[in-house]
JSON list of C-alpha atoms in Angstrom, two decimals:
[
{"chain": "A", "resi": 1, "resn": "ARG", "atom": "CA", "xyz": [142.12, 49.36, 70.29]},
{"chain": "A", "resi": 2, "resn": "ARG", "atom": "CA", "xyz": [138.89, 51.31, 70.74]},
{"chain": "A", "resi": 3, "resn": "ARG", "atom": "CA", "xyz": [137.34, 50.96, 74.16]},
{"chain": "A", "resi": 4, "resn": "PRO", "atom": "CA", "xyz": [133.70, 49.85, 74.15]},
{"chain": "A", "resi": 5, "resn": "ILE", "atom": "CA", "xyz": [131.07, 52.46, 75.01]},
{"chain": "A", "resi": 6, "resn": "ARG", "atom": "CA", "xyz": [129.46, 51.58, 78.28]},
{"chain": "A", "resi": 7, "resn": "PRO", "atom": "CA", "xyz": [125.84, 52.50, 79.19]},
{"chain": "A", "resi": 8, "resn": "TRP", "atom": "CA", "xyz": [127.07, 54.64, 82.09]},
{"chain": "A", "resi": 9, "resn": "MET", "atom": "CA", "xyz": [129.16, 56.68, 79.67]},
{"chain": "A", "resi": 10, "resn": "ILE", "atom": "CA", "xyz": [126.06, 57.51, 77.65]},
{"chain": "A", "resi": 11, "resn": "ALA", "atom": "CA", "xyz": [124.22, 58.52, 80.81]},
{"chain": "A", "resi": 12, "resn": "VAL", "atom": "CA", "xyz": [127.06, 60.82, 81.87]},
{"chain": "A", "resi": 13, "resn": "ALA", "atom": "CA", "xyz": [127.19, 62.45, 78.44]},
{"chain": "A", "resi": 14, "resn": "VAL", "atom": "CA", "xyz": [123.44, 63.05, 78.42]},
{"chain": "A", "resi": 15, "resn": "GLY", "atom": "CA", "xyz": [123.65, 64.52, 81.93]},
{"chain": "A", "resi": 16, "resn": "LEU", "atom": "CA", "xyz": [126.38, 66.91, 80.87]},
{"chain": "A", "resi": 17, "resn": "VAL", "atom": "CA", "xyz": [124.32, 68.08, 77.89]},
{"chain": "A", "resi": 18, "resn": "VAL", "atom": "CA", "xyz": [121.31, 68.73, 80.17]},
{"chain": "A", "resi": 19, "resn": "LEU", "atom": "CA", "xyz": [123.43, 70.66, 82.66]},
{"chain": "A", "resi": 20, "resn": "VAL", "atom": "CA", "xyz": [124.95, 72.84, 79.95]},
{"chain": "A", "resi": 21, "resn": "ALA", "atom": "CA", "xyz": [121.53, 73.57, 78.44]},
{"chain": "A", "resi": 22, "resn": "ALA", "atom": "CA", "xyz": [120.12, 74.45, 81.85]},
{"chain": "A", "resi": 23, "resn": "ALA", "atom": "CA", "xyz": [123.00, 76.79, 82.57]},
{"chain": "A", "resi": 24, "resn": "LEU", "atom": "CA", "xyz": [122.57, 78.56, 79.25]},
{"chain": "A", "resi": 25, "resn": "SER", "atom": "CA", "xyz": [118.83, 79.05, 79.83]},
{"chain": "A", "resi": 26, "resn": "THR", "atom": "CA", "xyz": [119.13, 80.24, 83.43]},
{"chain": "A", "resi": 27, "resn": "LYS", "atom": "CA", "xyz": [118.73, 83.98, 84.04]},
{"chain": "A", "resi": 28, "resn": "ILE", "atom": "CA", "xyz": [120.33, 85.50, 87.12]},
{"chain": "A", "resi": 29, "resn": "VAL", "atom": "CA", "xyz": [117.96, 87.97, 88.82]},
{"chain": "A", "resi": 30, "resn": "SER", "atom": "CA", "xyz": [118.97, 90.33, 91.61]},
{"chain": "A", "resi": 31, "resn": "ILE", "atom": "CA", "xyz": [116.98, 90.51, 94.83]},
{"chain": "A", "resi": 32, "resn": "SER", "atom": "CA", "xyz": [115.77, 94.02, 94.02]},
{"chain": "A", "resi": 33, "resn": "ASP", "atom": "CA", "xyz": [114.61, 92.94, 90.55]},
{"chain": "A", "resi": 34, "resn": "ALA", "atom": "CA", "xyz": [112.80, 89.96, 92.02]},
{"chain": "A", "resi": 35, "resn": "GLU", "atom": "CA", "xyz": [111.00, 92.15, 94.58]},
{"chain": "A", "resi": 36, "resn": "ALA", "atom": "CA", "xyz": [110.04, 94.65, 91.89]},
{"chain": "A", "resi": 37, "resn": "ALA", "atom": "CA", "xyz": [108.64, 91.89, 89.69]},
{"chain": "A", "resi": 38, "resn": "GLU", "atom": "CA", "xyz": [106.70, 90.46, 92.62]},
{"chain": "A", "resi": 39, "resn": "SER", "atom": "CA", "xyz": [105.14, 93.84, 93.39]},
{"chain": "A", "resi": 40, "resn": "VAL", "atom": "CA", "xyz": [103.77, 94.23, 89.88]},
{"chain": "A", "resi": 41, "resn": "GLY", "atom": "CA", "xyz": [100.06, 93.58, 90.01]},
{"chain": "A", "resi": 42, "resn": "ARG", "atom": "CA", "xyz": [99.96, 93.47, 93.81]},
{"chain": "A", "resi": 43, "resn": "PHE", "atom": "CA", "xyz": [97.10, 95.45, 95.36]},
{"chain": "A", "resi": 44, "resn": "ASN", "atom": "CA", "xyz": [98.19, 98.80, 96.76]},
{"chain": "A", "resi": 45, "resn": "PRO", "atom": "CA", "xyz": [95.79, 100.25, 99.38]},
{"chain": "A", "resi": 46, "resn": "VAL", "atom": "CA", "xyz": [97.59, 103.61, 99.37]},
{"chain": "A", "resi": 47, "resn": "GLU", "atom": "CA", "xyz": [96.93, 104.05, 95.65]},
{"chain": "A", "resi": 48, "resn": "TYR", "atom": "CA", "xyz": [93.33, 102.98, 96.18]},
{"chain": "A", "resi": 49, "resn": "ALA", "atom": "CA", "xyz": [92.86, 105.61, 98.89]},
{"chain": "A", "resi": 50, "resn": "ASP", "atom": "CA", "xyz": [94.62, 108.23, 96.77]},
{"chain": "A", "resi": 51, "resn": "ALA", "atom": "CA", "xyz": [92.05, 107.64, 94.05]},
{"chain": "A", "resi": 52, "resn": "ARG", "atom": "CA", "xyz": [88.92, 107.59, 96.19]},
{"chain": "A", "resi": 53, "resn": "PHE", "atom": "CA", "xyz": [89.18, 108.91, 99.74]},
{"chain": "A", "resi": 54, "resn": "ASP", "atom": "CA", "xyz": [89.26, 112.69, 99.19]},
{"chain": "A", "resi": 55, "resn": "SER", "atom": "CA", "xyz": [87.33, 112.72, 95.94]},
{"chain": "A", "resi": 56, "resn": "GLU", "atom": "CA", "xyz": [84.54, 110.25, 96.77]},
{"chain": "A", "resi": 57, "resn": "ILE", "atom": "CA", "xyz": [84.38, 108.99, 100.36]},
{"chain": "A", "resi": 58, "resn": "VAL", "atom": "CA", "xyz": [84.74, 112.27, 102.25]},
{"chain": "A", "resi": 59, "resn": "PRO", "atom": "CA", "xyz": [82.31, 114.28, 100.06]},
{"chain": "A", "resi": 60, "resn": "GLN", "atom": "CA", "xyz": [79.66, 111.56, 100.29]},
{"chain": "A", "resi": 61, "resn": "VAL", "atom": "CA", "xyz": [79.96, 111.30, 104.06]},
{"chain": "A", "resi": 62, "resn": "GLU", "atom": "CA", "xyz": [79.60, 115.08, 104.36]},
{"chain": "A", "resi": 63, "resn": "GLU", "atom": "CA", "xyz": [76.64, 115.18, 101.99]},
{"chain": "A", "resi": 64, "resn": "GLU", "atom": "CA", "xyz": [74.72, 112.30, 103.58]},
{"chain": "A", "resi": 65, "resn": "ALA", "atom": "CA", "xyz": [75.57, 112.94, 107.23]},
{"chain": "A", "resi": 66, "resn": "VAL", "atom": "CA", "xyz": [72.54, 112.93, 109.53]},
{"chain": "A", "resi": 67, "resn": "ASP", "atom": "CA", "xyz": [72.33, 114.75, 112.85]},
{"chain": "A", "resi": 68, "resn": "LEU", "atom": "CA", "xyz": [73.40, 112.13, 115.39]},
{"chain": "A", "resi": 69, "resn": "SER", "atom": "CA", "xyz": [70.61, 112.76, 117.90]},
{"chain": "A", "resi": 70, "resn": "THR", "atom": "CA", "xyz": [68.00, 112.60, 115.15]},
{"chain": "A", "resi": 71, "resn": "LEU", "atom": "CA", "xyz": [69.47, 109.38, 113.76]},
{"chain": "A", "resi": 72, "resn": "LEU", "atom": "CA", "xyz": [69.47, 107.64, 117.13]},
{"chain": "A", "resi": 73, "resn": "GLU", "atom": "CA", "xyz": [65.91, 108.74, 117.79]},
{"chain": "A", "resi": 74, "resn": "ASP", "atom": "CA", "xyz": [64.72, 107.50, 114.40]},
{"chain": "A", "resi": 75, "resn": "LEU", "atom": "CA", "xyz": [66.49, 104.14, 114.74]},
{"chain": "A", "resi": 76, "resn": "ALA", "atom": "CA", "xyz": [65.06, 103.67, 118.23]},
{"chain": "A", "resi": 77, "resn": "GLY", "atom": "CA", "xyz": [61.65, 104.38, 116.74]},
{"chain": "A", "resi": 78, "resn": "GLY", "atom": "CA", "xyz": [62.00, 101.51, 114.28]},
{"chain": "A", "resi": 79, "resn": "ALA", "atom": "CA", "xyz": [63.34, 103.25, 111.18]},
{"chain": "A", "resi": 80, "resn": "GLU", "atom": "CA", "xyz": [65.00, 101.03, 108.59]},
{"chain": "A", "resi": 81, "resn": "GLU", "atom": "CA", "xyz": [68.77, 100.95, 109.01]},
{"chain": "A", "resi": 82, "resn": "SER", "atom": "CA", "xyz": [69.23, 100.89, 105.24]},
{"chain": "A", "resi": 83, "resn": "GLU", "atom": "CA", "xyz": [67.52, 104.29, 105.05]},
{"chain": "A", "resi": 84, "resn": "PHE", "atom": "CA", "xyz": [70.46, 105.94, 106.78]},
{"chain": "A", "resi": 85, "resn": "GLY", "atom": "CA", "xyz": [73.49, 103.68, 106.39]},
{"chain": "A", "resi": 86, "resn": "ASN", "atom": "CA", "xyz": [75.18, 100.85, 104.57]},
{"chain": "A", "resi": 87, "resn": "THR", "atom": "CA", "xyz": [76.60, 97.42, 105.36]},
{"chain": "A", "resi": 88, "resn": "PRO", "atom": "CA", "xyz": [79.32, 95.39, 103.59]},
{"chain": "A", "resi": 89, "resn": "GLY", "atom": "CA", "xyz": [77.16, 92.29, 103.56]},
{"chain": "A", "resi": 90, "resn": "ALA", "atom": "CA", "xyz": [74.30, 90.32, 105.10]},
{"chain": "A", "resi": 91, "resn": "GLY", "atom": "CA", "xyz": [74.84, 89.80, 108.79]},
{"chain": "A", "resi": 92, "resn": "SER", "atom": "CA", "xyz": [77.25, 92.71, 109.13]},
{"chain": "A", "resi": 93, "resn": "SER", "atom": "CA", "xyz": [76.54, 95.83, 111.17]},
{"chain": "A", "resi": 94, "resn": "TYR", "atom": "CA", "xyz": [75.46, 99.04, 109.49]},
{"chain": "A", "resi": 95, "resn": "SER", "atom": "CA", "xyz": [77.72, 102.07, 109.30]},
{"chain": "A", "resi": 96, "resn": "TYR", "atom": "CA", "xyz": [76.19, 105.56, 109.38]},
{"chain": "A", "resi": 97, "resn": "PRO", "atom": "CA", "xyz": [77.34, 109.02, 108.28]},
{"chain": "A", "resi": 98, "resn": "VAL", "atom": "CA", "xyz": [76.70, 111.46, 111.13]},
{"chain": "A", "resi": 99, "resn": "GLU", "atom": "CA", "xyz": [77.35, 115.00, 112.27]},
{"chain": "A", "resi": 100, "resn": "PHE", "atom": "CA", "xyz": [77.11, 116.61, 115.67]},
{"chain": "A", "resi": 101, "resn": "THR", "atom": "CA", "xyz": [78.31, 119.46, 117.83]},
{"chain": "A", "resi": 102, "resn": "GLY", "atom": "CA", "xyz": [79.20, 118.74, 121.44]},
{"chain": "A", "resi": 103, "resn": "VAL", "atom": "CA", "xyz": [81.50, 119.40, 124.35]},
{"chain": "A", "resi": 104, "resn": "ALA", "atom": "CA", "xyz": [84.70, 117.38, 124.53]},
{"chain": "A", "resi": 105, "resn": "GLY", "atom": "CA", "xyz": [85.66, 115.54, 127.66]},
{"chain": "A", "resi": 106, "resn": "ALA", "atom": "CA", "xyz": [89.12, 114.45, 128.78]},
{"chain": "A", "resi": 107, "resn": "PRO", "atom": "CA", "xyz": [90.86, 112.34, 126.12]},
{"chain": "A", "resi": 108, "resn": "ASN", "atom": "CA", "xyz": [91.49, 108.74, 127.09]},
{"chain": "A", "resi": 109, "resn": "GLY", "atom": "CA", "xyz": [94.28, 107.43, 124.88]},
{"chain": "A", "resi": 110, "resn": "SER", "atom": "CA", "xyz": [92.97, 107.43, 121.32]},
{"chain": "A", "resi": 111, "resn": "ILE", "atom": "CA", "xyz": [89.41, 108.17, 122.43]},
{"chain": "A", "resi": 112, "resn": "LEU", "atom": "CA", "xyz": [87.74, 111.53, 122.99]},
{"chain": "A", "resi": 113, "resn": "PRO", "atom": "CA", "xyz": [84.41, 111.37, 124.86]},
{"chain": "A", "resi": 114, "resn": "VAL", "atom": "CA", "xyz": [81.89, 113.97, 123.76]},
{"chain": "A", "resi": 115, "resn": "THR", "atom": "CA", "xyz": [78.69, 115.18, 125.40]},
{"chain": "A", "resi": 116, "resn": "VAL", "atom": "CA", "xyz": [76.08, 115.72, 122.70]},
{"chain": "A", "resi": 117, "resn": "GLU", "atom": "CA", "xyz": [72.73, 117.30, 123.45]},
{"chain": "A", "resi": 118, "resn": "GLY", "atom": "CA", "xyz": [69.74, 115.14, 122.56]},
{"chain": "A", "resi": 119, "resn": "VAL", "atom": "CA", "xyz": [71.57, 111.81, 122.63]},
{"chain": "A", "resi": 120, "resn": "PRO", "atom": "CA", "xyz": [69.56, 109.26, 124.63]},
{"chain": "A", "resi": 121, "resn": "ALA", "atom": "CA", "xyz": [70.65, 108.53, 128.17]},
{"chain": "A", "resi": 122, "resn": "GLY", "atom": "CA", "xyz": [72.87, 105.50, 128.35]},
{"chain": "A", "resi": 123, "resn": "VAL", "atom": "CA", "xyz": [74.49, 106.10, 124.96]},
{"chain": "A", "resi": 124, "resn": "THR", "atom": "CA", "xyz": [78.18, 107.04, 125.01]},
{"chain": "A", "resi": 125, "resn": "VAL", "atom": "CA", "xyz": [79.49, 109.21, 122.19]},
{"chain": "A", "resi": 126, "resn": "GLN", "atom": "CA", "xyz": [83.19, 109.24, 121.41]},
{"chain": "A", "resi": 127, "resn": "VAL", "atom": "CA", "xyz": [85.50, 110.28, 118.59]},
{"chain": "A", "resi": 128, "resn": "GLN", "atom": "CA", "xyz": [88.54, 108.27, 117.61]},
{"chain": "A", "resi": 129, "resn": "ILE", "atom": "CA", "xyz": [91.36, 110.81, 117.52]},
{"chain": "A", "resi": 130, "resn": "GLY", "atom": "CA", "xyz": [94.35, 108.49, 117.12]},
{"chain": "A", "resi": 131, "resn": "PRO", "atom": "CA", "xyz": [97.02, 107.52, 116.85]},
{"chain": "A", "resi": 132, "resn": "ALA", "atom": "CA", "xyz": [95.16, 104.20, 116.87]},
{"chain": "A", "resi": 133, "resn": "ILE", "atom": "CA", "xyz": [91.99, 104.33, 114.78]},
{"chain": "A", "resi": 134, "resn": "ASN", "atom": "CA", "xyz": [90.04, 101.11, 114.47]},
{"chain": "A", "resi": 135, "resn": "GLY", "atom": "CA", "xyz": [87.11, 99.67, 112.60]},
{"chain": "A", "resi": 136, "resn": "THR", "atom": "CA", "xyz": [85.75, 99.72, 109.06]},
{"chain": "A", "resi": 137, "resn": "ALA", "atom": "CA", "xyz": [83.23, 102.55, 109.27]},
{"chain": "A", "resi": 138, "resn": "LEU", "atom": "CA", "xyz": [84.84, 104.78, 106.64]},
{"chain": "A", "resi": 139, "resn": "ARG", "atom": "CA", "xyz": [85.17, 101.88, 104.23]},
{"chain": "A", "resi": 140, "resn": "ASP", "atom": "CA", "xyz": [81.60, 100.68, 104.64]},
{"chain": "A", "resi": 141, "resn": "VAL", "atom": "CA", "xyz": [79.58, 103.84, 105.22]},
{"chain": "A", "resi": 142, "resn": "THR", "atom": "CA", "xyz": [79.11, 104.95, 101.61]},
{"chain": "A", "resi": 143, "resn": "GLY", "atom": "CA", "xyz": [78.17, 101.55, 100.18]},
{"chain": "A", "resi": 144, "resn": "THR", "atom": "CA", "xyz": [80.48, 102.19, 97.23]},
{"chain": "A", "resi": 145, "resn": "VAL", "atom": "CA", "xyz": [83.42, 100.03, 98.32]},
{"chain": "A", "resi": 146, "resn": "SER", "atom": "CA", "xyz": [82.50, 96.43, 97.51]},
{"chain": "A", "resi": 147, "resn": "PHE", "atom": "CA", "xyz": [84.28, 93.25, 98.56]},
{"chain": "A", "resi": 148, "resn": "ASN", "atom": "CA", "xyz": [83.88, 92.11, 94.96]},
{"chain": "A", "resi": 149, "resn": "GLU", "atom": "CA", "xyz": [86.49, 94.67, 93.89]},
{"chain": "A", "resi": 150, "resn": "PHE", "atom": "CA", "xyz": [89.20, 92.78, 95.73]},
{"chain": "A", "resi": 151, "resn": "THR", "atom": "CA", "xyz": [90.98, 89.46, 95.51]},
{"chain": "A", "resi": 152, "resn": "ASN", "atom": "CA", "xyz": [90.57, 88.50, 99.15]},
{"chain": "A", "resi": 153, "resn": "GLN", "atom": "CA", "xyz": [89.57, 89.62, 102.63]},
{"chain": "A", "resi": 154, "resn": "LEU", "atom": "CA", "xyz": [93.06, 90.93, 103.35]},
{"chain": "A", "resi": 155, "resn": "GLU", "atom": "CA", "xyz": [92.87, 93.51, 100.58]},
{"chain": "A", "resi": 156, "resn": "PHE", "atom": "CA", "xyz": [89.38, 94.52, 101.74]},
{"chain": "A", "resi": 157, "resn": "GLN", "atom": "CA", "xyz": [90.72, 95.06, 105.26]},
{"chain": "A", "resi": 158, "resn": "GLU", "atom": "CA", "xyz": [93.74, 96.99, 103.97]},
{"chain": "A", "resi": 159, "resn": "VAL", "atom": "CA", "xyz": [91.39, 99.55, 102.46]},
{"chain": "A", "resi": 160, "resn": "ALA", "atom": "CA", "xyz": [89.69, 100.09, 105.83]},
{"chain": "A", "resi": 161, "resn": "THR", "atom": "CA", "xyz": [93.07, 100.51, 107.49]},
{"chain": "A", "resi": 162, "resn": "GLU", "atom": "CA", "xyz": [94.29, 103.00, 104.91]},
{"chain": "A", "resi": 163, "resn": "PHE", "atom": "CA", "xyz": [91.08, 105.06, 105.14]},
{"chain": "A", "resi": 164, "resn": "ASN", "atom": "CA", "xyz": [91.62, 105.22, 108.91]},
{"chain": "A", "resi": 165, "resn": "ASN", "atom": "CA", "xyz": [95.20, 106.30, 108.27]},
{"chain": "A", "resi": 166, "resn": "ARG", "atom": "CA", "xyz": [93.88, 109.18, 106.14]},
{"chain": "A", "resi": 167, "resn": "ALA", "atom": "CA", "xyz": [91.61, 110.30, 108.95]},
{"chain": "A", "resi": 168, "resn": "ARG", "atom": "CA", "xyz": [94.60, 110.39, 111.28]},
{"chain": "A", "resi": 169, "resn": "THR", "atom": "CA", "xyz": [97.05, 112.11, 108.93]},
{"chain": "A", "resi": 170, "resn": "ASP", "atom": "CA", "xyz": [94.68, 114.44, 107.04]},
{"chain": "A", "resi": 171, "resn": "VAL", "atom": "CA", "xyz": [91.77, 115.21, 109.36]},
{"chain": "A", "resi": 172, "resn": "LEU", "atom": "CA", "xyz": [93.40, 115.00, 112.79]},
{"chain": "A", "resi": 173, "resn": "ALA", "atom": "CA", "xyz": [96.97, 116.08, 112.01]},
{"chain": "A", "resi": 174, "resn": "ASP", "atom": "CA", "xyz": [96.57, 119.49, 113.67]},
{"chain": "A", "resi": 175, "resn": "VAL", "atom": "CA", "xyz": [94.43, 118.36, 116.61]},
{"chain": "A", "resi": 176, "resn": "ASP", "atom": "CA", "xyz": [96.09, 118.74, 120.01]},
{"chain": "A", "resi": 177, "resn": "PRO", "atom": "CA", "xyz": [94.35, 116.36, 122.44]},
{"chain": "A", "resi": 178, "resn": "THR", "atom": "CA", "xyz": [95.65, 118.26, 125.44]},
{"chain": "A", "resi": 179, "resn": "GLN", "atom": "CA", "xyz": [93.68, 121.34, 124.38]},
{"chain": "A", "resi": 180, "resn": "LEU", "atom": "CA", "xyz": [90.31, 119.69, 123.78]},
{"chain": "A", "resi": 181, "resn": "GLU", "atom": "CA", "xyz": [88.72, 119.12, 127.17]},
{"chain": "A", "resi": 182, "resn": "GLY", "atom": "CA", "xyz": [85.81, 121.49, 127.72]},
{"chain": "A", "resi": 183, "resn": "ARG", "atom": "CA", "xyz": [85.94, 122.81, 124.15]},
{"chain": "A", "resi": 184, "resn": "THR", "atom": "CA", "xyz": [82.99, 122.75, 121.77]},
{"chain": "A", "resi": 185, "resn": "ILE", "atom": "CA", "xyz": [83.73, 120.65, 118.70]},
{"chain": "A", "resi": 186, "resn": "ARG", "atom": "CA", "xyz": [81.95, 119.94, 115.45]},
{"chain": "A", "resi": 187, "resn": "VAL", "atom": "CA", "xyz": [82.40, 116.49, 113.95]},
{"chain": "A", "resi": 188, "resn": "VAL", "atom": "CA", "xyz": [81.34, 114.86, 110.69]},
{"chain": "A", "resi": 189, "resn": "GLY", "atom": "CA", "xyz": [82.22, 111.22, 110.29]},
{"chain": "A", "resi": 190, "resn": "ALA", "atom": "CA", "xyz": [81.08, 107.63, 110.36]},
{"chain": "A", "resi": 191, "resn": "TYR", "atom": "CA", "xyz": [80.46, 104.97, 112.96]},
{"chain": "A", "resi": 192, "resn": "THR", "atom": "CA", "xyz": [79.50, 101.31, 112.90]},
{"chain": "A", "resi": 193, "resn": "ALA", "atom": "CA", "xyz": [76.59, 100.30, 115.12]},
{"chain": "A", "resi": 194, "resn": "VAL", "atom": "CA", "xyz": [78.17, 97.31, 116.82]},
{"chain": "A", "resi": 195, "resn": "ASN", "atom": "CA", "xyz": [77.01, 98.25, 120.31]},
{"chain": "A", "resi": 196, "resn": "PRO", "atom": "CA", "xyz": [73.72, 100.20, 120.66]},
{"chain": "A", "resi": 197, "resn": "ALA", "atom": "CA", "xyz": [75.11, 101.91, 123.75]},
{"chain": "A", "resi": 198, "resn": "LEU", "atom": "CA", "xyz": [78.25, 103.18, 122.01]},
{"chain": "A", "resi": 199, "resn": "VAL", "atom": "CA", "xyz": [78.75, 105.61, 119.12]},
{"chain": "A", "resi": 200, "resn": "SER", "atom": "CA", "xyz": [82.45, 105.58, 118.17]},
{"chain": "A", "resi": 201, "resn": "VAL", "atom": "CA", "xyz": [82.99, 108.00, 115.29]},
{"chain": "A", "resi": 202, "resn": "VAL", "atom": "CA", "xyz": [85.88, 108.15, 112.84]},
{"chain": "A", "resi": 203, "resn": "PRO", "atom": "CA", "xyz": [85.93, 111.77, 111.64]},
{"chain": "A", "resi": 204, "resn": "VAL", "atom": "CA", "xyz": [86.30, 113.25, 108.18]},
{"chain": "A", "resi": 205, "resn": "VAL", "atom": "CA", "xyz": [85.73, 116.72, 109.62]},
{"chain": "A", "resi": 206, "resn": "PHE", "atom": "CA", "xyz": [86.94, 117.79, 113.07]},
{"chain": "A", "resi": 207, "resn": "GLU", "atom": "CA", "xyz": [86.56, 121.43, 114.01]},
{"chain": "A", "resi": 208, "resn": "VAL", "atom": "CA", "xyz": [87.26, 123.08, 117.35]},
{"chain": "A", "resi": 209, "resn": "GLU", "atom": "CA", "xyz": [85.04, 126.11, 117.83]},
{"chain": "A", "resi": 210, "resn": "GLN", "atom": "CA", "xyz": [86.70, 129.25, 119.15]}
]
């Protein structure tokens, strides 16, 4: 005698078919393959800096650098900031390409104070010599790195960080802070005018005169 087919039997059979189909269509991916797939298309600030820092950013800063004392005098006299520098957007501070020769003071952590002739009284000049280099001056100073190139603010910030890394590893790699005090140095770099009493330069050229 044939047993009657119950509704629950049909449901079980359908479920088994679905499970088998799902198993056949499932692809097992290793952790390394998953990470590689995730990285495809992800923004890489190192590659961005490789393509632009040495070939575009540094040459433009060197070409457009203004004598620091002259710049400060002109700005104090009412010169337009846009004549000398660039900003990443409305409401943001301007960054300027500058050059100067001065006498180094005693390093204080990542900061090297410098006495520069002609700089107005009350203005402190310093060079960021690392290992910690902060700010977005190198990213913003040329006006060629636009936020519109990136997906979000994080990527935009990563570029600034990587440019600072290049200053530390490429420009300052051979600088011995313990040998700088009292020496005459020549600096080309960029700073962001956040505080009118402070010029904090990230260098693209750092030379110690003999």
